[in-house]
């Protein structure tokens, strides 16, 4: 595809525009890019002349992007990140390629990482880079080739591989449970301080509904990671809904007990998700095909 040079500005000019949109001042841009303010101003003027569009409002020594320029900067930010990531992948592993993967902290460490030795044995030519993310993000603005995601198969502009469901148990310390009146049904759980995980806002409501309790307000304290909510339960702060693979060891040692009832399946599942533009990436294809062999609901998680 032949592209007019007019619409292919220099990387230096685009970096200056993106940085001004993000940082808000020419001084900050100059510091980040290790340039002078006059050099930044010249790059922006060159970009304006090339595109034939006013991008910057100049007020004394201040530079302010026009609304149209700010929208343009937001769109090119993702392109600059893709260029950076592609260049990094080429230089780090030019032969077999690499895969930059966003993972959920607990699931990634307890389920994925213990299995990666097998992938490395089968595909030593592929480099896997891991970074933790707790919440969904936009692939266009983050330098990831794929992600481990929990929820529904509804991430726009992506394809996915379903890995497994999640089964949870309501757990607390024995002393915490002994100090309360005996629990005779699921509704009695609402009398206790319930510990919530931020990424599963409906988990307690789903557990209660599975035991026939609906339409009740569910309150409690919120934690951002399973590691912190587990510690809260271990220190007697309340009842936590933990995935069975996380609670198993503490249940076996007696540090935690099941407060009432039994395991239930959490709405949603774990998925490997990747943007459509990466669907033919060789490193991703090898990783996806290998991971498909691990994606069995009946497969016990590593302990």
C-alpha positions as a Python dict, from the first residue, in 0.01 Angstrom:
ca = {
    (1, 'X'): (0, 0, 0),
    (2, 'X'): (149, 334, -108),
    (3, 'X'): (108, 609, 150),
    (4, 'X'): (163, 980, 91),
    (5, 'X'): (465, 1114, 283),
    (6, 'X'): (247, 1404, 391),
    (7, 'X'): (47, 1169, 611),
    (8, 'X'): (351, 990, 753),
    (9, 'X'): (502, 1248, 991),
    (10, 'X'): (832, 1189, 1164),
    (11, 'X'): (834, 985, 1487),
    (12, 'X'): (1003, 1276, 1666),
    (13, 'X'): (718, 1514, 1580),
    (14, 'X'): (452, 1263, 1679),
    (15, 'X'): (628, 1192, 2010),
    (16, 'X'): (633, 1564, 2086),
    (17, 'X'): (261, 1595, 2013),
    (18, 'X'): (168, 1287, 2218),
    (19, 'X'): (383, 1399, 2512),
    (20, 'X'): (233, 1750, 2511),
    (21, 'X'): (-117, 1603, 2520),
    (22, 'X'): (-20, 1374, 2808),
    (23, 'X'): (200, 1611, 3013),
    (24, 'X'): (36, 1945, 2943),
    (25, 'X'): (344, 2168, 2920),
    (26, 'X'): (635, 2220, 2684),
    (27, 'X'): (875, 2219, 2980),
    (28, 'X'): (767, 1871, 3085),
    (29, 'X'): (783, 1748, 2725),
    (30, 'X'): (1137, 1882, 2685),
    (31, 'X'): (1245, 1711, 3006),
    (32, 'X'): (1093, 1376, 2909),
    (33, 'X'): (1240, 1382, 2557),
    (34, 'X'): (1575, 1527, 2670),
    (35, 'X'): (1536, 1824, 2436),
    (36, 'X'): (1506, 2200, 2463),
    (37, 'X'): (1167, 2371, 2460),
    (38, 'X'): (1258, 2542, 2132),
    (39, 'X'): (1332, 2203, 1975),
    (40, 'X'): (992, 2072, 2086),
    (41, 'X'): (826, 2384, 1943),
    (42, 'X'): (1005, 2335, 1610),
    (43, 'X'): (895, 1973, 1586),
    (44, 'X'): (534, 2071, 1645),
    (45, 'X'): (559, 2351, 1386),
    (46, 'X'): (705, 2104, 1134),
    (47, 'X'): (411, 1871, 1199),
    (48, 'X'): (163, 2156, 1147),
    (49, 'X'): (328, 2256, 820),
    (50, 'X'): (333, 1898, 694),
    (51, 'X'): (-33, 1830, 776),
    (52, 'X'): (-155, 2179, 691),
    (53, 'X'): (-351, 2197, 1016),
    (54, 'X'): (-314, 2417, 1325),
    (55, 'X'): (-234, 2187, 1617),
    (56, 'X'): (-101, 2419, 1886),
    (57, 'X'): (-225, 2743, 2036),
    (58, 'X'): (79, 2950, 2132),
    (59, 'X'): (34, 3187, 2424),
    (60, 'X'): (371, 3338, 2508),
    (61, 'X'): (591, 3039, 2590),
    (62, 'X'): (292, 2816, 2660),
    (63, 'X'): (180, 2552, 2411),
    (64, 'X'): (-177, 2421, 2423),
    (65, 'X'): (-320, 2161, 2185),
    (66, 'X'): (-637, 2235, 1996),
    (67, 'X'): (-926, 1993, 2064),
    (68, 'X'): (-867, 1834, 1722),
    (69, 'X'): (-497, 1791, 1797),
    (70, 'X'): (-575, 1632, 2134),
    (71, 'X'): (-800, 1378, 1960),
    (72, 'X'): (-525, 1311, 1703),
    (73, 'X'): (-268, 1264, 1981),
    (74, 'X'): (-491, 1013, 2155),
    (75, 'X'): (-518, 806, 1837),
    (76, 'X'): (-146, 807, 1754),
    (77, 'X'): (-51, 713, 2113),
    (78, 'X'): (-153, 354, 2052),
    (79, 'X'): (37, 345, 1721),
    (80, 'X'): (356, 470, 1888),
    (81, 'X'): (323, 205, 2157),
    (82, 'X'): (275, -65, 1893),
    (83, 'X'): (589, 50, 1709),
    (84, 'X'): (786, 48, 2034),
    (85, 'X'): (661, -297, 2130),
    (86, 'X'): (728, -442, 1785),
    (87, 'X'): (1082, -302, 1787),
    (88, 'X'): (1145, -439, 2136),
    (89, 'X'): (1021, -784, 2038),
    (90, 'X'): (1242, -785, 1729),
    (91, 'X'): (1558, -691, 1918),
    (92, 'X'): (1497, -909, 2225),
    (93, 'X'): (1411, -1225, 2035),
    (94, 'X'): (1452, -1179, 1659),
    (95, 'X'): (1430, -1552, 1574),
    (96, 'X'): (1144, -1710, 1767),
    (97, 'X'): (951, -1400, 1867),
    (98, 'X'): (815, -1300, 2205),
    (99, 'X'): (478, -1264, 2371),
    (100, 'X'): (396, -988, 2618),
    (101, 'X'): (114, -1115, 2836),
    (102, 'X'): (-97, -935, 3096),
    (103, 'X'): (-193, -1172, 3377),
    (104, 'X'): (-414, -1163, 3685),
    (105, 'X'): (-176, -1173, 3985),
    (106, 'X'): (-308, -1474, 4177),
    (107, 'X'): (-431, -1686, 3888),
    (108, 'X'): (-119, -1610, 3689),
    (109, 'X'): (117, -1707, 3968),
    (110, 'X'): (-76, -2013, 4091),
    (111, 'X'): (-207, -2153, 3762),
    (112, 'X'): (-5, -2023, 3467),
    (113, 'X'): (351, -1978, 3593),
    (114, 'X'): (393, -2335, 3724),
    (115, 'X'): (298, -2461, 3376),
    (116, 'X'): (532, -2234, 3180),
    (117, 'X'): (831, -2465, 3222),
    (118, 'X'): (653, -2710, 2992),
    (119, 'X'): (597, -2439, 2731),
    (120, 'X'): (962, -2332, 2756),
    (121, 'X'): (1069, -2693, 2702),
    (122, 'X'): (851, -2729, 2392),
    (123, 'X'): (918, -2381, 2251),
    (124, 'X'): (1255, -2251, 2375),
    (125, 'X'): (1262, -2007, 2083),
    (126, 'X'): (966, -1804, 2221),
    (127, 'X'): (1011, -1551, 2502),
    (128, 'X'): (714, -1493, 2737),
    (129, 'X'): (704, -1159, 2919),
    (130, 'X'): (453, -1125, 3207),
    (131, 'X'): (298, -818, 3366),
    (132, 'X'): (12, -808, 3617),
    (133, 'X'): (-311, -619, 3557),
    (134, 'X'): (-617, -633, 3784),
    (135, 'X'): (-869, -462, 3559),
    (136, 'X'): (-960, -480, 3189),
    (137, 'X'): (-773, -239, 2963),
    (138, 'X'): (-758, -128, 2601),
    (139, 'X'): (-512, -323, 2387),
    (140, 'X'): (-473, -10, 2172),
    (141, 'X'): (-321, 183, 2462),
    (142, 'X'): (-130, -93, 2644),
    (143, 'X'): (172, -279, 2503),
    (144, 'X'): (28, -630, 2541),
    (145, 'X'): (-10, -904, 2281),
    (146, 'X'): (-264, -1097, 2490),
    (147, 'X'): (-408, -1116, 2841),
    (148, 'X'): (-548, -1356, 3097),
    (149, 'X'): (-894, -1217, 3171),
    (150, 'X'): (-1171, -1319, 3412),
    (151, 'X'): (-1530, -1245, 3323),
    (152, 'X'): (-1737, -1296, 3011),
    (153, 'X'): (-1628, -1357, 2655),
    (154, 'X'): (-1723, -1003, 2555),
    (155, 'X'): (-1401, -804, 2508),
    (156, 'X'): (-1457, -592, 2191),
    (157, 'X'): (-1223, -647, 1898),
    (158, 'X'): (-1071, -966, 2035),
    (159, 'X'): (-1069, -1343, 2008),
    (160, 'X'): (-1043, -1568, 2310),
    (161, 'X'): (-975, -1914, 2447),
    (162, 'X'): (-1177, -2028, 2748),
    (163, 'X'): (-946, -2169, 3016),
    (164, 'X'): (-1157, -2269, 3315),
    (165, 'X'): (-1435, -2172, 3552),
    (166, 'X'): (-1389, -2071, 3915),
    (167, 'X'): (-1535, -2248, 4220),
    (168, 'X'): (-1547, -2058, 4549),
    (169, 'X'): (-1598, -2137, 4919),
    (170, 'X'): (-1702, -1905, 5207),
    (171, 'X'): (-1415, -1934, 5456),
    (172, 'X'): (-1314, -1783, 5789),
    (173, 'X'): (-1108, -1875, 6094),
    (174, 'X'): (-1246, -2131, 6343),
    (175, 'X'): (-1233, -1874, 6623),
    (176, 'X'): (-1430, -1624, 6416),
    (177, 'X'): (-1702, -1882, 6355),
    (178, 'X'): (-1711, -2005, 6716),
    (179, 'X'): (-1767, -1652, 6848),
    (180, 'X'): (-2085, -1618, 6639),
    (181, 'X'): (-2423, -1780, 6682),
    (182, 'X'): (-2453, -2108, 6490),
    (183, 'X'): (-2535, -2065, 6123),
    (184, 'X'): (-2842, -2264, 6022),
    (185, 'X'): (-2893, -2144, 5665),
    (186, 'X'): (-2733, -1931, 5392),
    (187, 'X'): (-2927, -1618, 5493),
    (188, 'X'): (-2749, -1625, 5832),
    (189, 'X'): (-2430, -1531, 5646),
    (190, 'X'): (-2572, -1182, 5604),
    (191, 'X'): (-2530, -1130, 5980),
    (192, 'X'): (-2153, -1165, 5944),
    (193, 'X'): (-1894, -920, 5809),
    (194, 'X'): (-1847, -1030, 5452),
    (195, 'X'): (-1522, -967, 5266),
    (196, 'X'): (-1556, -872, 4897),
    (197, 'X'): (-1302, -888, 4615),
    (198, 'X'): (-1310, -580, 4392),
    (199, 'X'): (-1291, -776, 4068),
    (200, 'X'): (-1590, -997, 4162),
    (201, 'X'): (-1853, -742, 4279),
    (202, 'X'): (-2142, -989, 4239),
    (203, 'X'): (-1968, -1292, 4389),
    (204, 'X'): (-2151, -1291, 4723),
    (205, 'X'): (-2488, -1222, 4560),
    (206, 'X'): (-2428, -1516, 4324),
    (207, 'X'): (-2326, -1745, 4613),
    (208, 'X'): (-2637, -1649, 4810),
    (209, 'X'): (-2860, -1696, 4504),
    (210, 'X'): (-2713, -2043, 4452),
    (211, 'X'): (-2836, -2123, 4804),
    (212, 'X'): (-3183, -1977, 4750),
    (213, 'X'): (-3129, -1629, 4898),
    (214, 'X'): (-3216, -1344, 4660),
    (215, 'X'): (-3320, -980, 4682),
    (216, 'X'): (-3115, -907, 4993),
    (217, 'X'): (-2864, -626, 5034),
    (218, 'X'): (-2509, -754, 5067),
    (219, 'X'): (-2263, -527, 5248),
    (220, 'X'): (-1906, -560, 5367),
    (221, 'X'): (-1549, -446, 5306),
    (222, 'X'): (-1372, -452, 4969),
    (223, 'X'): (-1023, -580, 4883),
    (224, 'X'): (-838, -545, 4555),
    (225, 'X'): (-653, -879, 4544),
    (226, 'X'): (-703, -1235, 4662),
    (227, 'X'): (-375, -1218, 4856),
    (228, 'X'): (-507, -934, 5075),
    (229, 'X'): (-855, -1076, 5121),
    (230, 'X'): (-702, -1410, 5225),
    (231, 'X'): (-495, -1235, 5491),
    (232, 'X'): (-804, -1048, 5610),
    (233, 'X'): (-987, -1378, 5656),
    (234, 'X'): (-688, -1533, 5834),
    (235, 'X'): (-680, -1242, 6077),
    (236, 'X'): (-1046, -1285, 6170),
    (237, 'X'): (-1189, -985, 5988),
    (238, 'X'): (-1478, -1173, 5831),
    (239, 'X'): (-1584, -1436, 5578),
    (240, 'X'): (-1419, -1440, 5236),
    (241, 'X'): (-1527, -1615, 4919),
    (242, 'X'): (-1205, -1776, 4801),
    (243, 'X'): (-1136, -1993, 4497),
    (244, 'X'): (-1099, -2350, 4616),
    (245, 'X'): (-740, -2374, 4493),
    (246, 'X'): (-642, -2076, 4711),
    (247, 'X'): (-824, -2196, 5024),
    (248, 'X'): (-722, -2562, 5003),
    (249, 'X'): (-397, -2543, 5199),
    (250, 'X'): (-538, -2329, 5480),
    (251, 'X'): (-844, -2555, 5501),
    (252, 'X'): (-619, -2861, 5524),
    (253, 'X'): (-416, -2710, 5811),
    (254, 'X'): (-726, -2584, 5994),
    (255, 'X'): (-633, -2218, 5972),
    (256, 'X'): (-957, -2164, 5779),
    (257, 'X'): (-1288, -2349, 5781),
    (258, 'X'): (-1590, -2341, 5554),
    (259, 'X'): (-1837, -2107, 5724),
    (260, 'X'): (-2150, -2273, 5581),
    (261, 'X'): (-2262, -2468, 5277),
    (262, 'X'): (-2032, -2583, 5003),
    (263, 'X'): (-1854, -2473, 4687),
    (264, 'X'): (-2039, -2288, 4414),
    (265, 'X'): (-1933, -2177, 4068),
    (266, 'X'): (-1866, -1807, 4020),
    (267, 'X'): (-2030, -1638, 3718),
    (268, 'X'): (-1775, -1594, 3440),
    (269, 'X'): (-1458, -1781, 3353),
    (270, 'X'): (-1089, -1732, 3286),
    (271, 'X'): (-996, -1658, 2925),
    (272, 'X'): (-687, -1599, 2718),
    (273, 'X'): (-779, -1290, 2516),
    (274, 'X'): (-592, -1133, 2222),
    (275, 'X'): (-670, -849, 1980),
    (276, 'X'): (-772, -943, 1627),
    (277, 'X'): (-461, -778, 1482),
    (278, 'X'): (-245, -1039, 1662),
    (279, 'X'): (-443, -1342, 1549),
    (280, 'X'): (-167, -1461, 1313),
    (281, 'X'): (132, -1376, 1533),
    (282, 'X'): (352, -1691, 1534),
    (283, 'X'): (451, -1664, 1903),
    (284, 'X'): (87, -1614, 2007),
    (285, 'X'): (-28, -1908, 1795),
    (286, 'X'): (225, -2140, 1962),
    (287, 'X'): (127, -2017, 2309),
    (288, 'X'): (-246, -2039, 2237),
    (289, 'X'): (-223, -2391, 2097),
    (290, 'X'): (-16, -2504, 2394),
    (291, 'X'): (-250, -2338, 2643),
    (292, 'X'): (-549, -2507, 2481),
    (293, 'X'): (-407, -2835, 2608),
    (294, 'X'): (-409, -2697, 2963),
    (295, 'X'): (-763, -2557, 2942),
    (296, 'X'): (-962, -2835, 3109),
    (297, 'X'): (-1211, -2761, 3384),
    (298, 'X'): (-1144, -3091, 3549),
    (299, 'X'): (-767, -3027, 3551),
    (300, 'X'): (-665, -2963, 3913),
    (301, 'X'): (-474, -2642, 3972),
    (302, 'X'): (-108, -2672, 4079),
    (303, 'X'): (-56, -2662, 4453),
}
